[in-house]
Amino acid sequence: MNILNNYFDGEYLEFNKDNYSIKLKIEKIPEGYIIRGKVKGKLGKIDIFDDFADEDLFINNWQSWSPTKKIKVLNYKYNIPDDWKKTAKYSAHPMPEYLENNIISDYFIAKKNKVYGFLTSKIAHPFFEVKDNKIIACLEYFEKNADEYIDIEPLIILENNEMEKLLEIYADYVKFENNPKFSKWNPVGWSSWYHYYEELTWQDTLKNLELSKEYNYEVFQLDDSWQKDIGDWIPKDSFPGFDIIANKIKEYGYIPGLWLAPFSVSEISEVFLKHKDWLVKDENGEPKVAYINWRKNIYALDTTHPEAQEHLKNIFLNMRNNGIHYFKTDFLFAGAIPGKRYVEVTPIEAYNIGMKIIREAIGEDFILGCGAPILPSIGYVDGMRISADTAPFYKPNDLDFVYPNAYYALRNVITRYFMNGKWWWNDPDCLILRTEDTELNDKIIEMYSYVSGLLNNMILQSDDLSKTIKKDVYFNSLKLRGGIPHVKGLMNDNYSFEIEAFNTNIGNVKMHVDLEKINFKLEYDEDYPQLNKNTVLREEDNRLFHYYEERDNNA
């Protein structure tokens, strides 16, 4: 049967374009619609849906460090210095030139009472383009050749509710579409980065282990510092072997954790010098620079190359077999850069291949994703950084794109709150609680910490523990965890929000937060019954049901 010259098979309506054919169907759900479909042919950028834009939109960039925020379309400008673009390269976007010249929101976009979002990113990179007063839903396939029909990334349209509530519903539908199996453990611990950076020594590690006893940490994680080079993931000469590192941390009752960037390879590493065939190539067949950091060109591991795959697996097996059971995997976007690979796949398919290898190698150990594409990481990571790096400074007027800054980091902790506990555990980046060697005042330290706790995020502290530490703030933050949070004000102009969390460890709590004025207020209701929230999707009509059970605090 034909409808307006397009074939309809009773389920899908088929459209034939110059280079591809696409079949689409629409599912009605209680909160809106889901568009599903199949596509084949020579696949580049495909537009599948559009709707009218508003002046105020809520947009999201593709990876952990990138902003999620309200913008005014007429005033929006991609204002990033040229020198940063030269070093950031694909950390900004899988299509950095396109990002620079267009208003883009990756994976989801929202206006006042409507949310549009893709449910998966398995093959294509899904994004929204704002152009000519329209929101256009797009799928970028990077010139993939598909001889047979493949499923498109489903698109959901949610409406007729507050935007924040619709984002929570969006997160539920993404969860049910992907069915992620992440750890039930929401970690508390210590990380070395925000005091020692790359200067951490083994003696610093031993000192902080000895000083850590009163904090009741669960994990103790060494950050960028211990490795021979980026790409050569063995301890450098000034650090002991993995087994000694792990056993020393275990002596204090903690899970041993290490940082690494598994898809990144520096220009002076042994992997680069001996195995250039393991790397993603440019159009001339030369290794392609993914980004510049550590004053070096950094290349991307080709996760489709059989020898590179074995190498990647063995990195994690070696660490795990020697007692490392918490992995902070950083700069993961490098696994999803465009380029020539051993097997012709899209960058998103390559990323999924690499993450699957890592997940299978470490079994049920904890993976924290960082610098990671958001939607493709669901199902592979247990925790996810959802902000730019924090810092021992707070600068509201600084550039808002991937730069370290406690102000914008805290903004993203709030604006991405709805992902937590559904896709993974949100990592708000580390709490900096020292009162020396920092520009953060007491109010900022408290505000950052209490927001992180109230949103039931992971809590990792990053201080030299021999410094003067606001220990009361650390323990108060832990007391605020355990609840079901809701946020209002994501479309406010001045980054003022209201957070309400039900059933925290100390009852119901409200928090009014003003990031610009550096002000907050906490209100407590400790007499409310303790409940656990559960959500199920009824398959016969795609209806979400939420129900509550009384919490047994003695279980």
Coordinates of C-alpha atoms in Angstrom, one line a residue:
M1 CA 0.0 0.0 0.0
N2 CA 1.3 3.5 -0.9
I3 CA 0.7 6.7 1.2
L4 CA 1.6 9.9 -0.7
N5 CA 3.8 7.7 -3.0
N6 CA 5.6 6.1 -0.1
Y7 CA 5.2 2.4 0.5
F8 CA 3.5 1.3 3.8
D9 CA 3.8 -2.4 4.8
G10 CA 1.3 -2.2 7.6
E11 CA 4.0 -1.3 10.2
Y12 CA 6.6 0.9 8.6
L13 CA 6.3 3.8 6.1
E14 CA 9.2 3.7 3.7
F15 CA 10.9 6.7 2.2
N16 CA 13.5 6.4 -0.7
K17 CA 16.2 9.1 -0.9
D18 CA 19.1 9.5 -3.4
N19 CA 21.6 7.4 -1.4
Y20 CA 19.5 5.5 1.1
S21 CA 16.1 4.1 2.1
I22 CA 14.5 4.6 5.5
K23 CA 11.5 3.0 7.1
L24 CA 9.8 4.7 10.0
K25 CA 7.0 3.9 12.5
I26 CA 5.5 5.8 15.4
E27 CA 4.7 4.3 18.7
K28 CA 2.2 6.1 21.0
I29 CA 3.2 6.1 24.6
P30 CA 1.4 7.8 27.6
E31 CA 3.9 10.7 27.7
G32 CA 4.3 11.2 23.9
Y33 CA 5.8 9.2 21.0
I34 CA 8.7 7.0 20.1
I35 CA 9.9 7.0 16.4
R36 CA 11.6 3.7 15.4
G37 CA 12.9 2.7 12.0
K38 CA 15.4 1.0 9.7
V39 CA 17.8 2.4 7.2
K40 CA 20.1 1.1 4.4
G41 CA 22.3 2.5 1.7
K42 CA 25.2 4.9 1.7
L43 CA 24.6 6.6 5.1
G44 CA 25.8 10.1 6.1
K45 CA 23.9 12.7 8.0
I46 CA 20.2 11.8 8.1
D47 CA 17.5 14.2 9.3
I48 CA 14.5 12.2 10.7
F49 CA 12.3 14.7 12.5
D50 CA 11.8 18.5 13.1
D51 CA 9.7 20.7 15.4
F52 CA 9.6 24.3 16.2
A53 CA 12.3 25.7 18.5
D54 CA 11.8 28.1 21.4
E55 CA 14.0 31.1 22.2
D56 CA 15.1 29.3 25.4
L57 CA 16.5 25.7 24.9
F58 CA 18.2 23.2 27.2
I59 CA 21.1 21.6 25.4
N60 CA 23.8 18.9 26.0
N61 CA 27.2 18.3 24.6
W62 CA 28.4 14.8 23.8
Q63 CA 30.8 13.8 26.6
S64 CA 31.4 13.8 30.3
W65 CA 33.2 17.1 30.6
S66 CA 31.0 19.1 28.3
P67 CA 28.2 21.5 29.3
T68 CA 24.5 20.7 29.8
K69 CA 22.7 24.1 30.2
K70 CA 20.0 26.5 29.2
I71 CA 20.8 28.8 26.3
K72 CA 19.1 31.7 24.5
V73 CA 19.2 30.8 20.8
L74 CA 19.5 34.4 19.6
N75 CA 22.5 35.1 21.8
Y76 CA 24.2 31.7 21.6
K77 CA 27.7 31.7 20.3
Y78 CA 30.4 29.0 20.3
N79 CA 33.1 31.1 21.8
I80 CA 36.2 29.0 22.2
P81 CA 39.8 30.2 21.7
D82 CA 41.6 29.0 18.6
D83 CA 44.5 27.6 20.6
W84 CA 42.2 25.5 22.7
K85 CA 40.5 24.1 19.5
K86 CA 43.9 23.0 18.3
T87 CA 44.6 21.0 21.4
A88 CA 41.1 19.8 22.2
K89 CA 40.3 18.5 18.8
Y90 CA 37.8 15.6 19.2
S91 CA 37.3 16.1 22.9
A92 CA 34.9 18.9 21.8
H93 CA 32.9 16.7 19.5
P94 CA 33.1 13.9 17.0
M95 CA 32.5 16.5 14.3
P96 CA 34.3 19.6 15.8
E97 CA 34.0 21.8 12.7
Y98 CA 30.2 21.2 12.6
L99 CA 29.9 22.1 16.2
E100 CA 31.8 25.3 15.7
N101 CA 29.4 26.5 13.0
N102 CA 26.0 25.3 14.2
I103 CA 23.9 25.1 17.4
I104 CA 24.1 21.4 18.3
S105 CA 22.7 19.4 21.2
D106 CA 23.9 15.8 21.5
Y107 CA 21.5 13.0 22.5
F108 CA 18.7 15.1 23.9
I109 CA 17.3 18.7 23.8
A110 CA 14.5 20.3 25.6
K111 CA 12.2 23.3 25.8
K112 CA 9.9 24.5 28.5
N113 CA 7.4 21.6 28.4
K114 CA 8.9 19.2 25.9
V115 CA 11.9 16.9 25.7
Y116 CA 13.3 15.2 22.6
G117 CA 15.9 12.5 23.0
F118 CA 17.5 9.5 21.4
L119 CA 17.3 6.3 23.3
T120 CA 20.5 4.6 22.1
S121 CA 23.8 5.3 20.3
K122 CA 24.9 1.9 19.0
I123 CA 25.9 2.8 15.4
A124 CA 25.1 6.4 14.6
H125 CA 25.9 9.6 16.6
P126 CA 22.5 11.1 17.4
F127 CA 22.2 14.9 17.8
F128 CA 19.9 17.8 17.3
E129 CA 20.6 20.8 15.2
V130 CA 18.9 24.2 15.9
K131 CA 18.4 26.0 12.6
D132 CA 15.8 28.4 11.1
N133 CA 13.7 28.3 14.2
K134 CA 13.5 24.5 14.1
I135 CA 14.8 21.6 16.2
I136 CA 16.0 19.0 13.7
A137 CA 16.7 15.4 14.9
C138 CA 19.8 14.0 13.1
L139 CA 21.7 10.8 12.9
E140 CA 25.3 10.9 11.7
Y141 CA 26.5 7.6 10.2
F142 CA 30.0 8.7 9.0
E143 CA 29.5 7.4 5.4
K144 CA 28.6 3.9 6.5
N145 CA 27.6 1.4 3.8
A146 CA 24.7 -0.7 4.9
D147 CA 23.6 -3.2 2.3
E148 CA 20.8 -4.5 4.5
Y149 CA 18.4 -2.6 6.8
I150 CA 19.8 -1.7 10.2
D151 CA 17.8 -0.3 13.1
I152 CA 18.0 3.5 13.6
E153 CA 18.6 5.0 17.0
P154 CA 15.1 5.4 18.4
L155 CA 13.8 8.9 19.1
I156 CA 11.4 9.7 21.9
I157 CA 9.3 12.9 22.1
L158 CA 7.9 13.6 25.6
E159 CA 5.5 16.5 26.3
N160 CA 2.8 18.0 28.6
N161 CA 4.8 18.2 31.8
E162 CA 7.5 20.2 33.5
M163 CA 10.9 19.9 31.7
E164 CA 12.7 18.5 34.7
K165 CA 10.0 15.8 35.1
L166 CA 10.2 14.9 31.4
L167 CA 14.0 14.5 31.7
E168 CA 13.5 12.0 34.5
I169 CA 11.0 10.1 32.3
Y170 CA 13.5 10.3 29.4
A171 CA 16.1 8.7 31.6
D172 CA 13.7 5.9 32.5
Y173 CA 13.0 5.1 28.9
V174 CA 16.7 5.1 28.1
K175 CA 17.2 2.8 31.0
F176 CA 14.5 0.3 29.8
E177 CA 15.8 0.5 26.2
N178 CA 19.4 -0.3 27.1
N179 CA 18.9 -2.3 30.3
P180 CA 22.2 -1.4 31.9
K181 CA 23.6 -3.7 34.5
F182 CA 25.8 -1.4 36.7
S183 CA 27.1 -1.9 40.2
K184 CA 24.8 -1.5 43.2
W185 CA 27.7 0.0 45.0
N186 CA 27.8 3.8 45.0
P187 CA 31.4 4.5 46.0
V188 CA 32.9 6.7 48.7
G189 CA 36.7 7.2 48.6
W190 CA 39.9 9.2 48.0
S191 CA 41.6 10.2 44.8
S192 CA 45.0 11.8 44.4
W193 CA 44.4 14.2 41.5
Y194 CA 43.3 17.6 42.8
H195 CA 46.2 18.0 45.1
Y196 CA 49.0 16.1 43.6
Y197 CA 48.1 16.0 39.9
E198 CA 51.0 14.4 38.0
E199 CA 53.4 14.8 40.8
L200 CA 52.1 12.1 43.1
T201 CA 54.8 9.8 44.5
W202 CA 54.6 6.4 46.2
Q203 CA 55.6 8.1 49.5
D204 CA 52.7 10.5 49.1
T205 CA 50.5 7.5 48.7
L206 CA 51.7 5.8 51.8
K207 CA 51.4 9.0 53.8
N208 CA 47.8 9.5 52.8
L209 CA 46.9 5.9 53.4
E210 CA 48.1 6.3 57.0
L211 CA 46.2 9.5 57.5
S212 CA 43.0 8.2 55.9
K213 CA 41.8 5.8 58.7
E214 CA 39.1 8.1 60.2
Y215 CA 37.4 8.8 56.9
N216 CA 35.9 5.3 56.4
Y217 CA 36.7 5.3 52.6
E218 CA 35.7 2.3 50.5
V219 CA 38.1 2.9 47.6
F220 CA 41.5 4.5 47.4
Q221 CA 42.4 5.6 43.8
L222 CA 45.7 6.8 42.4
D223 CA 45.2 9.1 39.4
D224 CA 47.4 10.1 36.5
S225 CA 51.0 9.8 37.8
W226 CA 51.9 6.2 38.3
Q227 CA 52.2 5.0 34.7
K228 CA 55.2 4.8 32.4
D229 CA 53.5 6.7 29.6
I230 CA 50.1 7.3 28.1
G231 CA 49.6 4.1 26.3
D232 CA 52.2 2.1 28.3
W233 CA 50.0 1.1 31.2
I234 CA 52.6 -0.3 33.5
P235 CA 54.0 1.4 36.7
K236 CA 57.0 3.7 36.1
D237 CA 60.2 3.0 37.9
S238 CA 59.4 5.2 41.0
F239 CA 56.3 3.2 41.7
P240 CA 56.1 -0.5 42.8
G241 CA 54.3 -3.2 40.8
F242 CA 50.5 -3.5 40.6
D243 CA 50.5 -6.3 43.2
I244 CA 52.4 -4.2 45.8
I245 CA 50.2 -1.1 45.1
A246 CA 47.0 -3.2 45.5
N247 CA 48.2 -5.1 48.6
K248 CA 49.2 -2.0 50.4
I249 CA 45.8 -0.3 49.8
K250 CA 44.0 -3.5 50.9
E251 CA 45.9 -3.4 54.2
Y252 CA 43.7 -0.4 55.1
G253 CA 40.5 -2.1 54.1
Y254 CA 40.0 -0.2 50.8
I255 CA 39.4 -1.4 47.2
P256 CA 42.5 -0.5 45.1
G257 CA 41.8 1.9 42.2
L258 CA 43.9 3.2 39.4
W259 CA 43.4 5.8 36.6
L260 CA 44.2 5.1 33.0
A261 CA 43.2 6.4 29.5
P262 CA 42.9 3.0 27.7
F263 CA 42.1 4.4 24.2
S264 CA 44.9 7.0 24.2
V265 CA 48.5 6.5 23.0
S266 CA 51.2 9.2 23.2
E267 CA 53.7 9.9 20.5
I268 CA 56.6 8.7 22.6
S269 CA 55.0 5.6 24.0
E270 CA 56.3 2.1 23.1
V271 CA 52.9 1.3 21.7
F272 CA 53.2 4.2 19.3
L273 CA 56.8 3.5 18.3
K274 CA 56.3 -0.2 17.8
H275 CA 52.6 -0.6 16.8
K276 CA 51.5 2.3 14.6
D277 CA 49.2 -0.3 12.8
W278 CA 47.2 -0.4 16.1
L279 CA 46.1 3.2 15.7
V280 CA 43.2 5.1 14.0
K281 CA 44.4 6.6 10.7
D282 CA 43.7 9.8 8.8
E283 CA 42.8 9.9 5.1
N284 CA 46.4 9.5 4.1
G285 CA 46.9 6.4 6.2
E286 CA 48.9 8.1 8.9
P287 CA 48.1 7.9 12.7
K288 CA 45.5 10.5 13.4
V289 CA 45.9 12.9 16.4
A290 CA 42.9 12.7 18.6
Y291 CA 43.9 15.5 21.0
I292 CA 47.0 17.1 22.5
N293 CA 47.8 16.8 26.2
W294 CA 50.8 16.2 28.5
R295 CA 52.6 18.4 25.9
K296 CA 52.4 15.5 23.4
N297 CA 50.3 14.4 20.4
I298 CA 47.9 11.8 21.6
Y299 CA 46.6 9.1 19.1
A300 CA 43.6 6.8 19.3
L301 CA 43.8 3.0 19.7
D302 CA 42.0 1.2 16.9
T303 CA 39.6 -1.0 18.8
T304 CA 38.8 -3.1 15.7
H305 CA 42.4 -4.3 15.1
P306 CA 42.8 -7.9 16.5
E307 CA 46.2 -7.3 18.0
A308 CA 45.1 -4.0 19.6
Q309 CA 42.0 -5.7 21.0
E310 CA 44.2 -8.4 22.6
H311 CA 46.5 -5.6 24.0
L312 CA 43.5 -3.7 25.4
K313 CA 42.1 -6.9 27.1
N314 CA 45.5 -7.7 28.6
I315 CA 46.0 -4.2 30.1
F316 CA 42.9 -4.8 32.3
L317 CA 43.5 -8.5 32.9
N318 CA 47.0 -7.7 34.2
M319 CA 45.8 -5.0 36.5
R320 CA 42.8 -7.0 37.7
N321 CA 44.8 -10.2 38.3
N322 CA 47.2 -8.2 40.4
G323 CA 44.5 -6.9 42.7
I324 CA 43.2 -3.6 41.1
H325 CA 39.4 -3.6 41.2
Y326 CA 38.4 0.0 40.5
F327 CA 39.2 1.6 37.2
K328 CA 38.9 5.2 36.4
T329 CA 38.9 5.2 32.6
D330 CA 39.6 8.6 31.2
F331 CA 39.7 10.4 27.8
L332 CA 37.4 7.7 26.5
F333 CA 36.2 9.9 23.6
A334 CA 39.4 8.9 21.9
G335 CA 37.8 5.5 21.1
A336 CA 35.1 7.3 19.1
I337 CA 37.0 9.6 16.8
P338 CA 36.3 9.4 13.1
G339 CA 39.0 7.9 10.9
K340 CA 40.2 4.8 9.1
R341 CA 40.2 1.5 11.1
Y342 CA 41.2 -2.1 10.5
V343 CA 37.5 -2.9 10.1
E344 CA 35.1 -0.5 8.5
V345 CA 32.7 0.6 11.3
T346 CA 31.4 3.9 12.5
P347 CA 33.3 5.6 15.3
I348 CA 30.4 4.8 17.6
E349 CA 30.5 1.1 16.7
A350 CA 34.3 1.2 17.4
Y351 CA 33.7 2.7 20.8
N352 CA 31.2 0.1 21.7
I353 CA 33.6 -2.6 20.6
G354 CA 36.3 -1.2 22.9
M355 CA 34.1 -0.7 25.9
K356 CA 32.8 -4.3 25.5
I357 CA 36.4 -5.6 25.6
I358 CA 37.1 -3.7 28.8
R359 CA 33.8 -4.7 30.5
E360 CA 34.4 -8.3 29.7
A361 CA 38.0 -8.2 30.9
I362 CA 37.2 -6.8 34.4
G363 CA 33.9 -8.7 35.0
E364 CA 32.0 -7.1 37.9
D365 CA 34.8 -4.7 39.0
F366 CA 33.9 -1.0 39.0
I367 CA 34.5 1.1 35.9
L368 CA 34.3 4.9 36.2
G369 CA 33.9 6.6 32.8
C370 CA 35.4 10.0 32.3
G371 CA 35.8 12.1 29.2
A372 CA 33.3 9.6 27.8
P373 CA 30.5 9.9 25.2
I374 CA 27.3 9.9 27.2
L375 CA 24.8 7.6 25.5
P376 CA 27.2 5.0 24.0
S377 CA 28.7 4.4 27.5
I378 CA 25.4 3.2 29.0
G379 CA 25.7 -0.5 30.0
Y380 CA 29.5 -0.4 30.1
V381 CA 30.3 1.9 33.0
D382 CA 29.2 1.7 36.7
G383 CA 29.9 5.4 37.4
M384 CA 30.2 8.4 35.0
R385 CA 31.8 11.8 35.4
I386 CA 29.1 14.2 34.4
S387 CA 31.0 17.5 34.6
A388 CA 34.1 19.3 33.6
D389 CA 37.0 18.9 36.0
T390 CA 36.5 20.7 39.2
A391 CA 39.3 22.8 40.5
P392 CA 40.6 24.6 43.6
F393 CA 39.0 27.8 42.1
Y394 CA 35.4 29.0 41.3
K395 CA 35.1 31.4 38.3
P396 CA 31.6 32.3 37.1
N397 CA 32.9 34.5 34.3
D398 CA 35.4 32.0 32.8
L399 CA 34.9 30.1 29.5
D400 CA 32.2 27.4 29.7
F401 CA 33.6 24.5 27.8
V402 CA 35.7 21.6 29.2
Y403 CA 38.0 23.9 31.2
P404 CA 38.6 22.9 34.9
N405 CA 36.4 25.2 37.0
A406 CA 34.4 24.3 40.2
Y407 CA 31.6 26.7 39.1
Y408 CA 30.7 25.0 35.8
A409 CA 31.5 21.6 37.2
L410 CA 28.8 22.1 39.9
R411 CA 26.4 23.5 37.3
N412 CA 26.6 20.2 35.4
V413 CA 26.3 18.1 38.6
I414 CA 22.9 19.7 38.9
T415 CA 21.8 19.8 35.2
R416 CA 22.6 16.1 34.6
Y417 CA 21.1 14.9 37.9
F418 CA 18.4 12.8 36.2
M419 CA 20.9 10.2 34.9
N420 CA 22.0 9.1 38.3
G421 CA 20.9 5.7 39.5
K422 CA 19.3 4.9 36.2
W423 CA 22.2 4.8 33.7
W424 CA 25.1 4.6 36.3
W425 CA 26.2 6.5 39.4
N426 CA 26.9 10.1 38.7
D427 CA 30.4 11.2 39.6
P428 CA 30.3 15.0 40.5
D429 CA 34.1 15.0 40.5
C430 CA 36.1 15.1 43.7
L431 CA 35.3 17.1 46.8
I432 CA 38.1 19.5 47.6
L433 CA 37.8 20.0 51.4
R434 CA 41.1 21.5 52.4
T435 CA 41.3 25.1 53.6
E436 CA 44.9 25.7 52.3
D437 CA 46.4 25.5 48.8
T438 CA 42.9 26.4 47.4
E439 CA 41.0 29.5 46.3
L440 CA 37.7 27.9 47.4
N441 CA 36.0 29.6 50.4
D442 CA 34.0 27.7 53.1
K443 CA 30.7 28.5 51.4
I444 CA 31.8 27.0 48.1
I445 CA 33.3 23.9 49.7
E446 CA 30.0 23.3 51.6
M447 CA 27.8 24.1 48.6
Y448 CA 29.6 21.8 46.2
S449 CA 29.8 19.0 48.8
Y450 CA 26.2 19.1 50.0
V451 CA 24.8 19.3 46.4
S452 CA 26.8 16.2 45.6
G453 CA 25.6 14.3 48.6
L454 CA 21.9 15.4 48.3
L455 CA 21.9 14.2 44.6
N456 CA 23.1 10.8 45.9
N457 CA 26.3 10.9 43.8
M458 CA 29.5 9.1 44.2
I459 CA 31.7 10.9 46.8
L460 CA 35.5 10.9 46.3
Q461 CA 37.6 13.4 48.3
S462 CA 40.9 14.7 46.8
D463 CA 43.2 16.4 49.3
D464 CA 46.5 16.0 50.9
L465 CA 45.1 14.6 54.2
S466 CA 48.0 16.3 56.2
K467 CA 46.4 19.7 55.4
T468 CA 43.6 21.3 57.4
I469 CA 40.4 19.5 56.2
K470 CA 36.8 20.4 56.7
K471 CA 36.0 16.9 58.0
D472 CA 32.5 17.9 59.2
V473 CA 31.5 18.8 55.6
Y474 CA 32.7 15.4 54.3
F475 CA 30.6 13.5 56.9
N476 CA 27.6 15.8 56.5
S477 CA 27.7 15.1 52.7
L478 CA 27.6 11.4 53.3
K479 CA 24.5 11.8 55.6
L480 CA 22.7 13.6 52.7
R481 CA 23.0 10.6 50.4
G482 CA 20.6 7.8 49.9
G483 CA 17.6 9.8 48.7
I484 CA 15.5 10.2 45.6
P485 CA 16.3 13.7 44.2
H486 CA 14.3 16.1 42.1
V487 CA 15.5 19.4 40.7
K488 CA 13.7 22.5 39.7
G489 CA 15.0 25.6 37.9
L490 CA 17.0 24.1 35.0
M491 CA 15.7 26.8 32.7
N492 CA 16.5 29.6 35.1
D493 CA 18.8 32.3 33.8
N494 CA 20.9 32.7 36.9
Y495 CA 21.8 29.2 37.9
S496 CA 19.6 29.1 40.9
F497 CA 18.0 25.8 41.7
E498 CA 15.8 24.0 44.1
I499 CA 16.8 20.4 45.0
E500 CA 14.4 18.2 46.9
A501 CA 15.5 14.7 48.0
F502 CA 13.1 12.2 49.6
N503 CA 14.3 9.5 52.0
T504 CA 17.9 10.5 52.4
N505 CA 19.9 9.0 55.3
I506 CA 18.5 11.9 57.5
G507 CA 15.0 12.1 56.0
N508 CA 13.5 14.5 53.4
V509 CA 15.8 17.5 52.6
K510 CA 15.3 20.6 50.5
M511 CA 18.2 22.7 49.3
H512 CA 18.0 26.1 47.6
V513 CA 21.2 26.8 45.7
D514 CA 22.4 30.0 43.9
L515 CA 25.6 29.3 42.1
E516 CA 26.2 32.9 41.1
K517 CA 25.6 34.4 44.5
I518 CA 27.3 31.5 46.2
N519 CA 24.5 30.9 48.5
F520 CA 22.5 27.9 49.7
K521 CA 19.9 26.9 52.4
L522 CA 19.1 23.5 53.7
E523 CA 15.7 22.5 55.1
Y524 CA 15.1 19.2 56.9
D525 CA 12.1 16.9 57.5
E526 CA 13.4 14.0 59.5
D527 CA 10.1 12.4 60.5
Y528 CA 9.2 11.2 57.0
P529 CA 8.9 7.4 56.6
Q530 CA 12.0 5.8 54.8
L531 CA 11.0 4.4 51.4
N532 CA 12.7 2.9 48.4
K533 CA 11.5 3.8 44.9
N534 CA 11.1 1.2 42.1
T535 CA 10.1 1.7 38.5
V536 CA 8.8 -0.8 36.0
L537 CA 7.8 -0.6 32.3
R538 CA 4.5 -2.4 31.5
E539 CA 5.2 -3.9 28.0
E540 CA 1.7 -4.1 26.8
D541 CA 1.2 -0.3 26.7
N542 CA 4.7 1.1 27.4
R543 CA 3.4 2.7 30.6
L544 CA 5.9 3.6 33.4
F545 CA 4.8 2.6 36.9
H546 CA 6.6 3.9 40.0
Y547 CA 6.0 2.3 43.4
Y548 CA 7.6 2.6 46.8
E549 CA 8.5 0.1 49.5
E550 CA 9.4 0.9 53.1
R551 CA 13.2 0.9 53.6
D552 CA 14.7 -1.5 56.1
N553 CA 17.7 0.4 57.5
N554 CA 18.8 -2.7 59.4
A555 CA 19.0 -4.9 56.3

